[in-house]
Each structure stands twice: as structure tokens, then as C-alpha cells.
MMTF fields as JSON, N, C-alpha, C and O atoms, coordinates in Angstrom:
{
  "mmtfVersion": "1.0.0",
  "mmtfProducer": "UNKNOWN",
  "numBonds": 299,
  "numAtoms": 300,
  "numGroups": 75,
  "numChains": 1,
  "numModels": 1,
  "chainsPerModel": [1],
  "groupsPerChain": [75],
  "chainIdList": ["A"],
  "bondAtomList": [4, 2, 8, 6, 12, 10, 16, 14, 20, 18, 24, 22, 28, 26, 32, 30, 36, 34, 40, 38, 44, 42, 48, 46, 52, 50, 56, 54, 60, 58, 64, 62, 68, 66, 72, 70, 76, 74, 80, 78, 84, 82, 88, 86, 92, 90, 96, 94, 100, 98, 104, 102, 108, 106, 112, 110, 116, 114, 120, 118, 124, 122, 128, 126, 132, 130, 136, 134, 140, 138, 144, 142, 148, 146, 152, 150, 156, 154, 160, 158, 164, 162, 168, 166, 172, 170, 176, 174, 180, 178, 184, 182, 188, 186, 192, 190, 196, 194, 200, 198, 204, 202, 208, 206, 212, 210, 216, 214, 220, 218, 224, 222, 228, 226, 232, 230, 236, 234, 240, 238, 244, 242, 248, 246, 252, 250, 256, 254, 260, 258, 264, 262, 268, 266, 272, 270, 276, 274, 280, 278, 284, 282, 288, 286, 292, 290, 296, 294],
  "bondOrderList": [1, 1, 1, 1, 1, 1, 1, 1, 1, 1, 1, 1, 1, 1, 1, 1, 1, 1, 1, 1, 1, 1, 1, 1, 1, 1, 1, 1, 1, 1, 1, 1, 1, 1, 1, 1, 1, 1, 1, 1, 1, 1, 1, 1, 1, 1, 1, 1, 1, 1, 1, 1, 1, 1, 1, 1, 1, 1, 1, 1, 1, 1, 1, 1, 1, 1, 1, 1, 1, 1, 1, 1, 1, 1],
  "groupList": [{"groupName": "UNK", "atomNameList": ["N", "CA", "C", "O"], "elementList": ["N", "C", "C", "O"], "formalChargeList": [0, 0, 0, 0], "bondAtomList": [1, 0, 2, 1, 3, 2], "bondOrderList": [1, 1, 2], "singleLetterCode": "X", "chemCompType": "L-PEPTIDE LINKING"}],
  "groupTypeList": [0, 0, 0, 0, 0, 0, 0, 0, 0, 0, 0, 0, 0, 0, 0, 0, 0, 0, 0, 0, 0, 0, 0, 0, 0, 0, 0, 0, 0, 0, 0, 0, 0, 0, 0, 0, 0, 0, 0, 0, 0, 0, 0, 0, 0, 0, 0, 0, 0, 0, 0, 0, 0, 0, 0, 0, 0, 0, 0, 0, 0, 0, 0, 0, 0, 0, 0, 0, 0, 0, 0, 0, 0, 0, 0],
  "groupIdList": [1, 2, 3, 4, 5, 6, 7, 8, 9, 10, 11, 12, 13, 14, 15, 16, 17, 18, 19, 20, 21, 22, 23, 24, 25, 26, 27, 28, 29, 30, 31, 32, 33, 34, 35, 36, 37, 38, 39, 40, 41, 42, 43, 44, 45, 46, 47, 48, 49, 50, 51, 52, 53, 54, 55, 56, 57, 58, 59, 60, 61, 62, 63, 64, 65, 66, 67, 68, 69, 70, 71, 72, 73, 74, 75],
  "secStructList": [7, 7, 7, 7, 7, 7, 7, 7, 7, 2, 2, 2, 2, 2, 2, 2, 2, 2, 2, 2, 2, 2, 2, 2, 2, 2, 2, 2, 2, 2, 6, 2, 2, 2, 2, 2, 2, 2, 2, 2, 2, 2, 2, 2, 2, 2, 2, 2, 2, 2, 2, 2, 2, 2, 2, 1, 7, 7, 7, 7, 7, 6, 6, 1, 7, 7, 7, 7, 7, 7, 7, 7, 7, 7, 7],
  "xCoordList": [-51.126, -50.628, -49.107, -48.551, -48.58, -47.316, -46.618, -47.409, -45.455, -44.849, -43.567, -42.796, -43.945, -42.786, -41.449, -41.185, -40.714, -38.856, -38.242, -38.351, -37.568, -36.554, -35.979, -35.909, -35.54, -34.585, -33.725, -33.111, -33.431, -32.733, -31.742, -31.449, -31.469, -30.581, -29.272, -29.175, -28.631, -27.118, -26.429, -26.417, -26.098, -25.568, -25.943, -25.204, -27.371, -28.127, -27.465, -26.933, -27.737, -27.761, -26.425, -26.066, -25.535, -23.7, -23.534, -23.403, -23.532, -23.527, -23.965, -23.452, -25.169, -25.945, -25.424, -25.225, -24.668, -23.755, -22.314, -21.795, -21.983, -20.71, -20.898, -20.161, -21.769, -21.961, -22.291, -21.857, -22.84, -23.026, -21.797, -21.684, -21.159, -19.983, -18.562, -17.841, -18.944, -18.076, -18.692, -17.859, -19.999, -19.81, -19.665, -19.166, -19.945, -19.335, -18.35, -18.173, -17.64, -16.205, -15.55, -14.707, -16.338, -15.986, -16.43, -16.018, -17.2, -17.477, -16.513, -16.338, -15.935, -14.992, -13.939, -13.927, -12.992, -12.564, -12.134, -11.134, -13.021, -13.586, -13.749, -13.443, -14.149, -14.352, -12.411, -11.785, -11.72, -10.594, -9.359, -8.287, -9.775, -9.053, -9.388, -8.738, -10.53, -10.956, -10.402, -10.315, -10.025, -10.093, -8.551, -8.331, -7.485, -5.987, -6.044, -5.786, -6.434, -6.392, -6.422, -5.628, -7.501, -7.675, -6.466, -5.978, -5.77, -4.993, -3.669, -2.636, -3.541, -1.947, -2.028, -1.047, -3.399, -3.428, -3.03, -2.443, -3.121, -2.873, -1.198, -0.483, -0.689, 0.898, 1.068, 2.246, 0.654, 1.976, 1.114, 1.856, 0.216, 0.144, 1.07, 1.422, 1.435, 2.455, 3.656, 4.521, 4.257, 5.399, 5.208, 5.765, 4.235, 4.684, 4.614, 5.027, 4.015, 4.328, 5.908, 6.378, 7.034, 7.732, 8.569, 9.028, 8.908, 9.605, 9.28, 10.326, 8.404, 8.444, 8.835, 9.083, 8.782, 9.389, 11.05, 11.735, 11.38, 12.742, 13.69, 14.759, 12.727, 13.381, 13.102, 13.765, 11.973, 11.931, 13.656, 14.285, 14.054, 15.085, 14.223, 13.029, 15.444, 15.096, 15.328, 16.426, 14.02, 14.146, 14.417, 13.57, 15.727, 16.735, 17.397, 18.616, 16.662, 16.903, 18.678, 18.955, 19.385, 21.219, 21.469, 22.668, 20.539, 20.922, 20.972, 21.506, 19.811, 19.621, 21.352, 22.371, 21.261, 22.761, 22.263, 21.078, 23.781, 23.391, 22.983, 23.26, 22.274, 22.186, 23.476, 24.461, 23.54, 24.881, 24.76, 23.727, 25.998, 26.235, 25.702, 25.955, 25.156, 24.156, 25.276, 25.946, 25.8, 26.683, 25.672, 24.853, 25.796, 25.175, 26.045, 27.26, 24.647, 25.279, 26.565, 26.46, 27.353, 28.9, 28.57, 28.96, 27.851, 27.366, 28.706, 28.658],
  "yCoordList": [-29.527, -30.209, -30.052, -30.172, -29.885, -29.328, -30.307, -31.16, -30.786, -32.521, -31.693, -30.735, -32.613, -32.011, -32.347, -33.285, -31.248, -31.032, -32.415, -32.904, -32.731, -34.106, -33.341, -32.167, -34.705, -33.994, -32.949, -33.252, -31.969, -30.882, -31.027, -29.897, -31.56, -31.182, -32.469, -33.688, -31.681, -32.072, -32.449, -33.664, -32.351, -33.091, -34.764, -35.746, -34.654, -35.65, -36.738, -37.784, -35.93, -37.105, -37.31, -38.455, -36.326, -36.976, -38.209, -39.334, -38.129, -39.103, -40.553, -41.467, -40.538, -41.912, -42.354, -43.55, -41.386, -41.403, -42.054, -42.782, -41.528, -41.904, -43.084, -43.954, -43.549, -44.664, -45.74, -46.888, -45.436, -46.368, -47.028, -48.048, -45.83, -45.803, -47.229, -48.137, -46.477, -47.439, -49.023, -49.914, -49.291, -50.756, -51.115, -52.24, -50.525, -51.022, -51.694, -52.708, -50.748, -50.498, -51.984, -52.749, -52.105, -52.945, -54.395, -55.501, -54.103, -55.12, -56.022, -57.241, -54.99, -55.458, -56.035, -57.237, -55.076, -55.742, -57.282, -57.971, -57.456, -58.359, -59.198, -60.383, -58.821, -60.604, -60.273, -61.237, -59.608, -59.217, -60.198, -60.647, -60.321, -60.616, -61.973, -62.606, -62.467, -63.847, -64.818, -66.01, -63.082, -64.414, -64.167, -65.353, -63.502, -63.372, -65.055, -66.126, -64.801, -66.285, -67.418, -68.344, -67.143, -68.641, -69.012, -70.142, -67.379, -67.764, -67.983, -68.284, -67.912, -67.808, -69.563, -70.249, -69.954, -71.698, -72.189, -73.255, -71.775, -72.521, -72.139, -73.126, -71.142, -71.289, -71.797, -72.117, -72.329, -73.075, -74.422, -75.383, -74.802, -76.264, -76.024, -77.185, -75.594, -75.895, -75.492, -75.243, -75.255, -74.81, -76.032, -76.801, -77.091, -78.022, -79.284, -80.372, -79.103, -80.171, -79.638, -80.516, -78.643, -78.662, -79.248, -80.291, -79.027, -79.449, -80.966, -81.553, -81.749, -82.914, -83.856, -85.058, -82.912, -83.41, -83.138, -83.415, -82.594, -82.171, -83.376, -83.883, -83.603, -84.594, -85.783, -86.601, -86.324, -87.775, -87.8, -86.835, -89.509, -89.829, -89.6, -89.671, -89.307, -89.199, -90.532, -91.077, -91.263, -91.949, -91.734, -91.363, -92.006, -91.783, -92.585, -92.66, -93.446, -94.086, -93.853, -93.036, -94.519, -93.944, -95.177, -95.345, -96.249, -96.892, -96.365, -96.863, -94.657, -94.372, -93.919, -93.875, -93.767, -93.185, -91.935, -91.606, -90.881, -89.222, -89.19, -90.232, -88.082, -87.736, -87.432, -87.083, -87.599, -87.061, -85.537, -84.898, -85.075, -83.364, -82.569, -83.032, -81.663, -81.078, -80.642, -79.728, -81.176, -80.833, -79.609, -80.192, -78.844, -78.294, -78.486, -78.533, -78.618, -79.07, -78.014, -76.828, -78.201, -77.094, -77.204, -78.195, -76.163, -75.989, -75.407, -75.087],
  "zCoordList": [-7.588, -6.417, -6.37, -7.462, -5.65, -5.163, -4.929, -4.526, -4.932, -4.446, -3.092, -3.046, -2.359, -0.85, -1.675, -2.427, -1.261, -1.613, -0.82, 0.305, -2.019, -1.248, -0.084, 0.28, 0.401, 1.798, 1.492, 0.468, 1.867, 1.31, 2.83, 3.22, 3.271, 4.683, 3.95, 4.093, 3.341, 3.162, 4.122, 3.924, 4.632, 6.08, 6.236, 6.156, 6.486, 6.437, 5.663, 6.034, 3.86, 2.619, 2.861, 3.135, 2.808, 3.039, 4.132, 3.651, 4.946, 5.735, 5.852, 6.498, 4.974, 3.892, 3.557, 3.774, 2.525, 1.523, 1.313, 0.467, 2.321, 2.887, 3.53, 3.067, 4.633, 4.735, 3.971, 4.071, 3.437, 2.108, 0.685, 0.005, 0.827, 0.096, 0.888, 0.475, 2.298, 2.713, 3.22, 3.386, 3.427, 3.315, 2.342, 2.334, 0.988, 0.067, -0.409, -1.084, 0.195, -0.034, 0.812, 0.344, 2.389, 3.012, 2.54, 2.891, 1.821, 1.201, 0.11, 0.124, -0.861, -1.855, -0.823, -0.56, -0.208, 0.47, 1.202, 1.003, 1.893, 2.182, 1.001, 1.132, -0.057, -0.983, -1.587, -1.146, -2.128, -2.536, -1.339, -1.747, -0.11, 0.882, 1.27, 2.101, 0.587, 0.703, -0.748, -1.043, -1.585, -3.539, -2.675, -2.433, -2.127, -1.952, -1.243, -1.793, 0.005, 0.593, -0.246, -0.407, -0.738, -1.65, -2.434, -2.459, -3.436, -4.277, -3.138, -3.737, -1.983, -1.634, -0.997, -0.709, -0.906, -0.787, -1.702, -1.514, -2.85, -4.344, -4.55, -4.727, -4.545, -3.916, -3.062, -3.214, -1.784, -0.437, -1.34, -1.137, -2.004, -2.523, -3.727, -3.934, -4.268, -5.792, -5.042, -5.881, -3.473, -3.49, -3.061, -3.844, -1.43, -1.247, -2.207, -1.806, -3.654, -5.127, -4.959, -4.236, -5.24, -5.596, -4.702, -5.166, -3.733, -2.475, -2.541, -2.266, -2.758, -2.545, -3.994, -4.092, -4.915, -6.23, -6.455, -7.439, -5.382, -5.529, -4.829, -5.17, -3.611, -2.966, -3.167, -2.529, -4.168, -4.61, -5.564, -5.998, -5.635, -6.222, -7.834, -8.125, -8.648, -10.143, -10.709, -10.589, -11.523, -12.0, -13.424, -14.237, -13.698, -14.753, -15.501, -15.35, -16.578, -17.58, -18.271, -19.15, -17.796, -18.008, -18.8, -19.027, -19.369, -20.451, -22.245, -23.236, -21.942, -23.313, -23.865, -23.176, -24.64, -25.499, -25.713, -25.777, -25.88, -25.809, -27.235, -27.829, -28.094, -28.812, -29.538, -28.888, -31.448, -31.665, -31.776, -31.975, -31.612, -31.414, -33.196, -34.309, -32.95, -34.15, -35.11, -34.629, -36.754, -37.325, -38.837, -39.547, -38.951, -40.214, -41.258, -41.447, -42.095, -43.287, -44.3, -43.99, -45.068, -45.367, -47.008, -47.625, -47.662, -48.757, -49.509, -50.697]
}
């Protein structure tokens, strides 16, 4: 018994091929451009933490005393 020849018309399979290649492709894309979004939300939220930590007043304990200045020891 003889088995029929795969498609032999190249043309044909390229074009599958190629199509196939590229939803792929459109595919990565597409999730690559959805993880960017996500991560560039997570920057404008830690830029607007910073901006609003910049402009709260500093609560600044100015009763402690400075540290004394570091002397090494003279062997």
C-alpha cells in the first residue's frame, strides 16, 4: 500500500508557515506589551510614593545629641 505524498506545493506550506510564525509572534507581543504596562504602573505608583514623601514635613527628633566625631585609637 502506497501512502499519498504530503503536500508537496511549497508555496502552500510557506505561507502556513509564515502565518503561523507570525501570530505567534503577535502573540508574544501582545503579552510583552501588557507585562511593560503593568510594570510602568508600578513606576508612576513608587514615583507618586516619592513625590508625596518629599513633600510631607519631616518629623525630626532635634532633641537627640550628635554623635561624637570617630577618633582611632594612636598605638
Amino acid at each position: 500500500m502506497l501512502f499519498e505524498p504530503l503536500n508537496s506545493d511549497g508555496e502552500k506550506r510557506s505561507a502556513q508557515y509564515h502565518a503561523a510564525r507570525l501570530a505567534m509572534l503577535h502573540d508574544r507581543v501582545v503579552k510583552r506589551m501588557d507585562r511593560v504596562d503593568h510594570l510602568a504602573d508600578n513606576v508612576e505608583h513608587a514615583a507618586a510614593v516619592l513625590v508625596e514623601a518629599t513633600h510631607e514635613p519631616a518629623n525630626v527628633d532635634m532633641s537627640c545629641r550628635p554623635l561624637p566625631k570617630f577618633q582611632p585609637d594612636t598605638v
